[in-house]
XYZ file of N, CA, C and O in Angstrom:
548
model
N 100.944 65.194 72.764
C 101.591 64.067 72.109
C 101.391 63.798 71.079
O 100.445 63.281 70.488
N 102.002 63.181 70.433
C 102.282 63.194 68.697
C 101.847 61.413 68.555
O 102.165 60.821 69.795
N 100.896 61.212 67.438
C 100.486 59.915 67.391
C 101.945 59.052 67.229
O 102.765 59.161 66.495
N 101.852 57.860 67.698
C 103.138 56.870 67.099
C 102.994 56.533 65.932
O 101.850 56.556 65.282
N 103.771 55.895 65.226
C 103.762 56.099 63.492
C 102.844 54.416 63.618
O 102.807 53.722 64.438
N 102.467 54.692 62.565
C 101.153 53.593 62.065
C 101.978 52.130 61.339
O 101.349 52.155 60.213
N 102.746 51.905 61.747
C 103.544 51.044 60.766
C 103.125 49.319 61.654
O 102.698 49.290 62.512
N 103.148 48.445 60.436
C 102.192 47.267 61.195
C 103.025 46.363 61.935
O 104.482 46.388 61.765
N 102.227 45.899 63.023
C 103.130 45.491 63.898
C 103.175 43.901 63.718
O 102.513 43.224 63.657
N 104.654 43.153 63.871
C 104.395 41.963 63.512
C 104.959 40.641 64.702
O 104.961 39.706 64.420
N 105.111 41.574 65.959
C 105.621 40.883 67.143
C 104.521 41.260 68.461
O 104.089 42.360 68.302
N 104.412 40.159 68.989
C 103.896 40.116 70.342
C 104.634 39.530 71.380
O 105.014 38.462 71.212
N 104.539 40.182 72.676
C 104.988 39.721 73.748
C 104.435 39.500 75.142
O 103.638 40.225 74.961
N 104.082 38.413 75.686
C 103.428 38.243 76.780
C 104.380 37.587 77.863
O 105.149 36.749 77.805
N 103.916 38.019 79.337
C 104.746 37.474 80.113
C 103.796 36.595 81.320
O 102.676 37.298 81.512
N 104.223 35.576 81.685
C 103.399 34.763 82.572
C 104.492 34.327 83.423
O 105.232 34.137 83.433
N 104.007 33.932 84.669
C 104.788 33.239 86.160
C 104.010 31.823 86.063
O 103.050 31.243 86.030
N 104.771 30.598 86.133
C 104.420 29.053 86.063
C 104.030 29.300 87.764
O 104.899 29.180 88.383
N 102.703 28.990 87.779
C 101.816 28.940 89.446
C 101.830 27.239 89.450
O 101.912 26.377 88.090
N 101.560 26.839 90.407
C 101.115 25.527 90.955
C 100.238 24.444 89.681
O 100.033 23.661 89.474
N 99.165 25.821 89.515
C 97.858 25.250 88.534
C 98.584 25.038 86.970
O 97.589 24.742 86.040
N 99.529 25.699 86.669
C 100.089 25.362 85.461
C 101.225 24.254 85.143
O 101.383 23.898 83.973
N 101.379 23.446 86.342
C 102.270 22.539 86.107
C 101.743 21.067 85.931
O 100.465 20.629 86.420
N 102.561 20.145 85.879
C 102.388 18.695 85.684
C 102.690 17.951 86.818
O 103.101 18.998 87.862
N 102.602 16.865 86.855
C 102.892 15.943 88.101
C 104.239 16.066 88.852
O 104.980 15.896 89.481
N 105.215 16.255 87.134
C 107.061 16.633 87.852
C 107.000 18.272 88.175
O 108.278 18.223 88.329
N 105.958 19.081 88.546
C 106.480 20.603 88.810
C 107.242 21.290 87.492
O 107.351 22.333 87.798
N 106.393 20.793 86.290
C 107.262 21.367 85.076
C 105.532 22.124 84.196
O 104.914 21.478 84.467
N 106.175 22.994 83.583
C 104.798 23.661 82.846
C 104.161 22.657 81.922
O 104.656 22.081 81.207
N 102.733 22.523 82.146
C 102.083 21.701 81.795
C 102.175 21.757 80.109
O 102.064 22.812 79.567
N 102.501 20.926 79.182
C 102.433 20.957 77.664
C 100.938 21.759 77.125
O 101.178 22.445 76.067
N 100.021 21.448 77.597
C 98.863 22.035 77.078
C 98.951 23.525 77.451
O 98.570 24.540 76.282
N 99.418 23.671 78.725
C 99.203 25.191 78.665
C 100.227 26.148 78.134
O 99.915 26.976 77.954
N 101.218 25.315 77.780
C 102.238 25.853 77.452
C 101.766 26.251 75.408
O 102.284 27.373 75.008
N 100.895 25.270 75.033
C 100.587 25.531 73.710
C 99.498 26.792 73.702
O 99.267 27.051 72.777
N 98.629 26.602 74.611
C 98.061 27.690 74.712
C 98.244 28.956 74.493
O 97.591 29.919 74.315
N 99.400 29.194 75.676
C 99.749 30.418 75.577
C 100.616 30.625 74.210
O 100.603 32.222 74.231
N 101.198 29.763 73.892
C 101.499 29.997 72.515
C 100.757 30.476 71.440
O 100.963 31.480 70.633
N 99.504 29.940 71.278
C 98.351 30.038 70.473
C 97.884 31.585 70.749
O 97.130 32.072 69.600
N 97.783 31.747 71.753
C 97.295 33.376 72.013
C 98.172 34.288 71.852
O 97.673 34.955 70.892
N 99.501 34.190 71.953
C 100.589 34.868 71.641
C 100.268 35.178 69.942
O 100.478 35.814 69.146
N 100.113 33.778 69.220
C 100.051 34.159 67.810
C 98.792 34.623 67.272
O 98.685 35.495 66.418
N 98.091 34.449 68.131
C 96.670 35.410 67.855
C 96.598 36.654 67.843
O 96.405 37.788 66.943
N 97.591 37.029 69.276
C 97.796 38.620 68.811
C 98.707 39.220 68.022
O 98.273 40.248 67.298
N 99.549 38.312 67.710
C 100.498 38.992 66.721
C 100.272 38.603 65.372
O 99.883 40.164 64.587
N 98.919 38.194 64.461
C 98.426 37.816 63.881
C 97.453 38.939 63.556
O 97.222 39.637 62.580
N 96.539 38.968 64.558
C 95.822 39.958 64.695
C 96.170 41.776 64.754
O 95.915 42.357 63.917
N 96.964 42.187 65.381
C 97.809 43.163 65.365
C 98.517 43.415 63.923
O 98.493 44.589 63.507
N 98.862 42.798 63.165
C 99.710 42.639 61.673
C 98.517 42.686 60.596
O 98.579 43.456 60.201
N 97.496 42.182 60.823
C 96.353 41.922 59.661
C 95.369 43.064 60.055
O 94.664 43.412 58.985
N 95.361 43.377 61.248
C 93.751 44.207 61.840
C 92.542 43.713 61.054
O 91.316 44.046 61.078
N 92.514 42.652 61.125
C 91.586 41.266 61.455
C 91.092 40.209 62.245
O 92.227 40.228 63.096
N 90.188 40.003 62.115
C 89.966 38.443 63.162
C 90.601 37.750 62.750
O 90.685 37.303 61.404
N 91.089 36.865 63.646
C 92.177 35.756 63.072
C 91.671 34.397 63.894
O 90.838 34.274 64.889
N 91.795 33.129 62.957
C 91.875 31.895 63.782
C 92.781 31.016 63.341
O 93.705 31.297 63.027
N 93.091 30.144 64.541
C 93.950 29.088 64.371
C 93.877 28.313 63.336
O 92.833 27.536 63.196
N 94.824 28.195 62.132
C 94.450 27.074 61.172
C 95.195 25.593 61.343
O 94.713 24.506 61.191
N 96.361 25.753 61.757
C 97.153 24.765 62.075
C 98.296 25.293 62.957
O 98.914 26.447 62.759
N 98.846 24.132 64.132
C 99.854 24.446 64.731
C 100.693 23.453 64.160
O 100.555 22.517 63.630
N 102.280 23.794 63.926
C 103.358 22.769 63.650
C 104.051 22.883 64.088
O 104.473 23.433 64.893
N 104.850 21.720 63.889
C 106.156 21.223 64.921
C 106.585 22.381 65.730
O 107.358 23.270 65.577
N 105.991 21.651 67.149
C 106.049 22.260 68.237
C 107.277 21.757 68.925
O 107.061 20.568 69.476
N 108.219 22.298 69.428
C 109.612 21.598 69.653
C 109.571 22.037 71.243
O 109.916 23.258 71.425
N 109.502 20.970 72.247
C 109.978 21.529 73.562
C 111.450 20.640 73.776
O 111.697 20.026 74.277
N 112.124 21.805 73.655
C 113.760 21.532 74.129
C 113.789 21.183 75.845
O 114.340 20.422 76.197
N 113.320 21.987 76.655
C 113.844 21.885 78.031
C 112.436 22.385 78.813
O 111.581 23.081 78.382
N 112.333 21.849 79.938
C 111.271 21.837 80.708
C 111.321 23.300 81.527
O 112.464 23.811 81.880
N 110.317 23.662 81.935
C 110.284 25.425 82.634
C 109.657 24.940 84.090
O 108.555 23.959 83.658
N 109.851 25.442 85.157
C 109.776 25.033 86.209
C 108.783 25.839 86.726
O 108.584 26.962 86.572
N 108.029 25.403 87.662
C 107.342 25.978 88.590
C 108.433 27.361 89.437
O 109.538 27.148 89.674
N 107.384 28.619 89.160
C 108.155 29.652 89.890
C 108.972 30.601 88.933
O 109.689 31.654 88.909
N 109.338 30.129 87.757
C 110.034 30.540 86.354
C 108.954 31.553 85.929
O 108.039 31.520 85.825
N 109.816 32.679 85.415
C 108.557 33.625 84.535
C 109.111 33.015 83.178
O 110.154 32.643 82.629
N 107.987 33.163 82.369
C 108.090 32.569 80.720
C 107.721 34.015 79.907
O 106.587 34.489 80.096
N 108.388 33.895 78.639
C 108.131 35.176 78.097
C 107.886 34.346 76.911
O 108.693 33.416 76.293
N 106.965 34.461 76.226
C 106.115 34.255 75.152
C 106.526 35.334 74.057
O 105.905 36.213 73.966
N 107.360 34.903 73.070
C 107.782 35.919 71.878
C 107.112 35.596 70.656
O 107.168 34.431 70.072
N 105.940 36.036 70.133
C 105.424 35.736 68.577
C 105.789 36.420 67.556
O 105.584 37.807 67.822
N 106.069 35.835 66.334
C 106.403 37.260 65.403
C 106.005 36.772 64.103
O 106.106 35.540 63.709
N 105.182 37.393 63.209
C 104.821 36.807 62.038
C 105.867 37.084 61.089
O 106.663 37.869 60.971
N 106.227 35.732 60.346
C 107.505 35.664 59.627
C 107.171 35.649 58.103
O 107.885 35.587 57.364
N 105.648 34.867 57.717
C 105.377 34.735 56.292
C 103.914 35.246 56.156
O 103.040 34.420 57.080
N 103.429 35.547 55.017
C 101.818 35.910 54.781
C 101.652 35.562 53.429
O 102.841 35.259 52.595
N 100.628 34.603 53.669
C 100.154 34.220 52.186
C 99.134 35.077 51.856
O 98.885 36.527 52.241
N 97.989 34.799 50.968
C 96.776 35.513 50.628
C 96.008 36.225 51.886
O 95.741 37.018 52.121
N 95.752 34.747 52.725
C 94.823 34.997 53.871
C 95.365 34.545 55.122
O 94.815 34.421 55.919
N 96.730 33.913 54.802
C 97.251 33.486 56.073
C 98.464 33.839 56.392
O 99.048 34.660 55.787
N 98.782 33.476 57.783
C 99.796 34.198 58.498
C 100.633 33.036 59.003
O 100.181 32.189 59.772
N 102.232 33.145 58.991
C 102.746 32.012 59.522
C 103.293 33.062 60.596
O 104.205 33.611 60.752
N 102.997 32.388 62.163
C 103.579 33.020 63.172
C 104.592 31.856 64.013
O 104.401 30.698 64.545
N 105.925 32.417 64.134
C 106.640 31.517 65.178
C 106.539 31.958 66.373
O 106.625 33.374 66.497
N 106.568 30.974 67.422
C 106.128 31.408 68.999
C 107.597 30.813 69.699
O 107.700 29.438 69.296
N 108.191 31.640 70.810
C 108.986 30.940 71.283
C 108.817 31.033 72.735
O 107.892 32.229 73.066
N 108.952 30.417 73.810
C 108.905 30.614 74.982
C 110.313 30.418 76.060
O 111.060 29.446 75.508
N 110.442 31.604 76.435
C 112.117 31.575 77.046
C 111.617 31.699 78.621
O 111.026 32.382 79.044
N 112.166 30.805 79.266
C 112.019 30.798 80.712
C 113.171 31.562 81.642
O 114.325 31.500 80.806
N 112.789 32.233 82.566
C 113.426 33.054 83.098
C 113.541 32.691 84.703
O 112.327 32.966 85.090
N 114.921 32.856 85.372
C 114.741 32.556 86.320
C 115.012 33.963 87.188
O 115.729 34.643 86.907
N 113.804 34.389 87.968
C 113.632 35.530 88.522
C 114.937 36.217 89.642
O 115.199 36.981 89.440
N 115.401 35.242 90.465
C 116.351 35.534 90.936
C 118.013 35.507 90.581
O 118.385 36.294 90.848
N 118.274 34.763 89.517
C 119.441 35.041 89.095
C 119.642 35.341 87.656
O 120.425 36.128 87.051
N 118.317 35.650 86.698
C 118.163 36.184 85.369
C 118.324 35.680 84.153
O 118.173 36.020 83.317
N 118.823 34.140 85.211
C 119.296 33.339 83.574
C 117.854 33.053 82.762
O 117.015 32.924 82.943
N 118.147 33.316 81.363
C 117.173 33.111 80.568
C 117.568 31.904 79.492
O 118.971 31.767 79.289
N 116.788 31.174 79.296
C 116.794 29.890 77.874
C 115.430 29.555 77.216
O 114.518 29.601 77.947
N 115.824 29.424 75.963
C 114.861 29.226 75.064
C 114.274 27.479 75.290
O 115.166 26.578 75.019
N 113.121 27.279 75.500
C 112.603 26.430 76.077
C 111.700 25.769 74.983
O 111.678 24.169 75.486
N 110.870 26.630 74.460
C 109.977 25.873 73.488
C 110.085 26.578 72.127
O 109.999 27.908 72.474
N 109.751 26.350 71.111
C 109.605 26.693 69.832
C 108.643 26.188 69.090
O 108.542 24.555 69.081
N 107.575 26.986 68.346
C 106.640 26.309 67.164
C 106.497 27.327 66.408
O 106.808 28.390 66.557
N 105.480 26.674 65.316
C 104.905 27.491 64.124
C 103.233 27.387 64.228
O 102.912 26.418 64.337
N 102.865 28.935 63.834
C 101.015 28.359 63.707
C 100.815 29.099 62.724
O 101.533 30.276 62.331
N 99.756 28.486 61.837
C 99.422 29.202 60.653
C 97.908 29.779 61.397
O 97.366 29.329 61.918
N 97.948 31.276 61.256
C 96.474 31.905 61.709
C 95.849 32.493 60.166
O 96.543 32.840 59.316
N 94.627 32.346 60.353
C 93.884 32.816 58.954
C 92.764 33.885 59.221
O 92.613 34.247 60.561
N 93.101 35.443 58.239
C 92.370 36.492 58.450
C 91.031 36.458 58.411
O 90.498 35.477 57.149
N 89.844 36.747 58.669
C 88.465 36.658 58.471
C 87.766 37.981 58.204
O 88.249 39.170 58.806
N 87.073 37.872 57.208
C 86.178 39.009 56.916
C 85.000 39.049 57.951
O 85.017 38.397 58.815
N 84.189 40.223 57.813
C 83.096 40.077 58.676
C 82.047 39.209 58.364
O 80.955 39.088 59.684
N 82.290 38.924 57.668
C 81.306 37.538 57.376
C 81.783 36.111 57.944
O 81.225 35.237 57.660
N 83.261 36.232 58.088
C 83.849 34.699 58.734
C 84.289 34.088 57.446
O 84.978 32.841 57.668
N 84.625 34.733 56.629
C 85.185 33.972 55.504
C 86.855 34.568 55.192
O 87.380 35.481 56.007
N 87.835 33.716 55.028
C 89.103 34.244 54.392
C 88.945 35.670 53.642
O 88.383 35.731 52.773
N 90.206 36.225 54.505
C 90.515 37.790 54.129
C 91.791 38.041 53.589
O 92.543 36.978 54.229
N 91.714 38.543 52.319
C 93.312 38.826 52.085
C 93.987 39.830 53.134
O 93.670 40.633 53.757
N 95.240 39.421 53.216
C 96.131 39.848 53.889
C 97.091 40.906 53.229
O 98.030 40.164 52.390
N 97.890 41.717 53.939
C 98.825 42.715 53.239
C 100.131 41.998 53.319
O 100.457 41.344 54.432
N 100.937 41.970 52.550
C 102.253 41.309 52.260
C 103.250 41.687 53.188
O 103.099 43.576 53.711
N 103.914 41.315 53.604
C 105.108 41.980 54.487
C 105.710 42.689 53.977
O 106.167 42.556 52.796
N 106.581 43.690 54.868
C 107.293 44.429 54.061
C 108.280 44.133 52.850
O 108.368 44.469 51.791
N 109.007 43.062 53.413
C 110.029 42.343 52.749
C 109.529 41.841 51.863
O 110.348 41.441 50.603
N 108.632 41.235 51.730
C 107.744 40.288 50.684
C 107.243 41.076 49.822
O 107.450 40.714 48.320
N 106.695 42.287 50.042
C 106.234 43.016 48.592
C 107.761 43.740 48.207
O 107.442 43.821 46.608
N 108.568 43.740 48.466
C 109.580 44.127 47.968
C 110.496 43.236 47.114
O 111.605 43.533 46.421
N 110.001 42.100 46.917
C 110.561 40.954 46.781
C 112.383 40.337 47.517
O 112.601 39.536 46.495
N 112.390 41.009 48.554
C 113.850 40.343 49.275
C 113.330 39.238 50.082
O 114.262 38.674 50.610
N 112.137 38.577 50.197
C 112.056 36.982 50.715
C 112.126 36.174 50.162
O 111.637 36.317 49.131
């Protein structure tokens, strides 16, 4: 089997089911759980892209547009959209899916800033996104 191309990965996807222990008193996904899932996906996307240890520096404007109900499937999609010298901005979306009907809705969106670290825990340089390096961004 031939090895897969070694191109930088800028996206991560995770799937979760909203169980009762993930919900608030209204039977919808607890905001703190949503943020934890989003941060985890941002971490994975930034780690895959940079191939370094990363930490969360900031979460920016997280918009909870629609509630996510118990029993729904949640797809968390994180994309590295901008790269600085040591930082990566990662956009994250939560999409709820009804498993019986297949209906999908964007419910939550936010942006996370992740910092790449070297082996001593200090900020480390990250390669630019291909479109940034070409001057197209």
